């Protein structure tokens, strides 16, 4: 099992709601996949690659991607749950959602690179 951590930091003066989506939801476990980050705070998001039936070839290209979305939480939204904020934002305020795409790249296991160096 392979895993990594995404550290999301809110550098704004107001709270931010975030959501992490993937093009391969059965391949990855993302926890938490949505939440709220207070001003100046950070959240660590665990990304776990589920076990694969076979190891990808060394030169194989991965097409998996992650989309990290965020939106500033206004005073009007402050009493809403994160789920309610996203429902409202996706229907009424798509233009204020910030998005960042991340591509997945497979790396050889650390022991494999050490064996080649020996």
XYZ file of C-alpha atoms in Angstrom:
118
model
C 0.000 0.000 0.000
C 1.317 3.423 -0.977
C 0.307 6.666 0.677
C 1.219 10.328 0.854
C 0.029 13.489 2.536
C -1.287 16.700 0.996
C -0.898 19.693 3.298
C -3.522 22.334 2.584
C -2.904 25.753 4.175
C -5.325 28.653 4.414
C -3.367 31.889 3.950
C -6.536 34.011 3.876
C -8.197 36.085 6.589
C -11.430 34.091 6.408
C -12.202 30.362 6.711
C -12.011 28.212 3.581
C -13.915 25.074 2.591
C -11.993 22.500 0.547
C -12.813 19.374 -1.402
C -10.487 16.804 -3.014
C -11.725 14.839 -6.045
C -9.988 12.175 -8.110
C -10.480 10.705 -11.578
C -10.017 7.218 -10.043
C -12.106 7.070 -6.841
C -11.834 3.260 -6.569
C -8.020 3.449 -6.704
C -7.501 6.069 -3.985
C -8.761 6.613 -0.479
C -8.690 10.336 0.403
C -9.289 11.337 4.055
C -10.612 13.856 4.768
C -11.906 14.483 1.249
C -13.635 17.726 2.312
C -13.477 20.089 5.240
C -12.988 23.551 6.632
C -9.676 25.305 7.286
C -9.551 28.304 9.622
C -7.384 31.351 8.741
C -3.659 30.590 9.107
C -4.336 26.886 9.784
C -3.401 23.757 7.807
C -5.015 20.384 7.233
C -3.229 17.171 6.298
C -5.104 15.077 3.744
C -4.095 11.407 3.568
C -4.050 9.922 0.059
C -3.792 6.133 -0.058
C -3.342 4.154 -3.276
C -5.310 0.930 -2.937
C -3.411 -2.313 -3.655
C -3.089 -3.013 -7.375
C -3.484 -6.412 -9.004
C -0.102 -5.962 -10.652
C 2.706 -3.440 -10.411
C 2.692 -0.956 -13.299
C 5.583 -1.169 -15.742
C 8.475 1.194 -15.023
C 7.719 3.300 -18.097
C 3.918 3.296 -17.748
C 2.192 6.650 -17.729
C -0.477 7.232 -15.110
C -3.553 9.165 -16.220
C -4.965 9.618 -12.694
C -5.488 13.162 -11.459
C -6.663 14.974 -8.356
C -8.670 18.179 -8.278
C -8.414 20.323 -5.167
C -11.202 22.855 -4.871
C -11.537 25.650 -2.332
C -13.922 28.470 -1.610
C -13.823 31.294 0.920
C -16.538 30.936 3.546
C -18.476 34.201 3.775
C -20.363 35.332 6.881
C -23.589 34.157 5.227
C -22.114 30.656 4.816
C -20.516 30.462 8.274
C -23.390 28.528 9.883
C -23.647 26.060 6.971
C -22.081 22.596 6.967
C -19.248 21.941 4.499
C -21.626 19.769 2.468
C -24.200 22.584 2.300
C -21.488 25.091 1.287
C -20.402 22.874 -1.628
C -23.970 22.199 -2.754
C -24.678 25.934 -2.815
C -21.334 26.838 -4.442
C -21.649 24.272 -7.241
C -25.175 25.518 -8.079
C -24.868 29.256 -7.554
C -21.228 30.325 -7.318
C -19.070 28.199 -9.644
C -17.065 31.284 -10.632
C -15.635 31.755 -7.114
C -14.405 28.172 -6.677
C -10.600 27.958 -6.826
C -9.223 24.822 -8.450
C -5.817 23.169 -8.672
C -5.167 19.984 -10.663
C -2.480 17.494 -9.667
C -1.285 14.680 -11.914
C -0.271 11.328 -10.446
C 3.142 9.991 -11.350
C 4.251 6.475 -10.470
C 7.721 6.235 -8.956
C 9.766 3.051 -8.570
C 9.847 1.616 -5.032
C 12.697 3.013 -2.936
C 14.345 -0.426 -2.550
C 14.392 -0.860 -6.352
C 16.383 2.345 -6.837
C 18.794 1.342 -4.051
C 19.346 -2.077 -5.666
C 20.154 -0.466 -9.011
C 22.685 1.871 -7.323
C 24.557 -1.032 -5.696
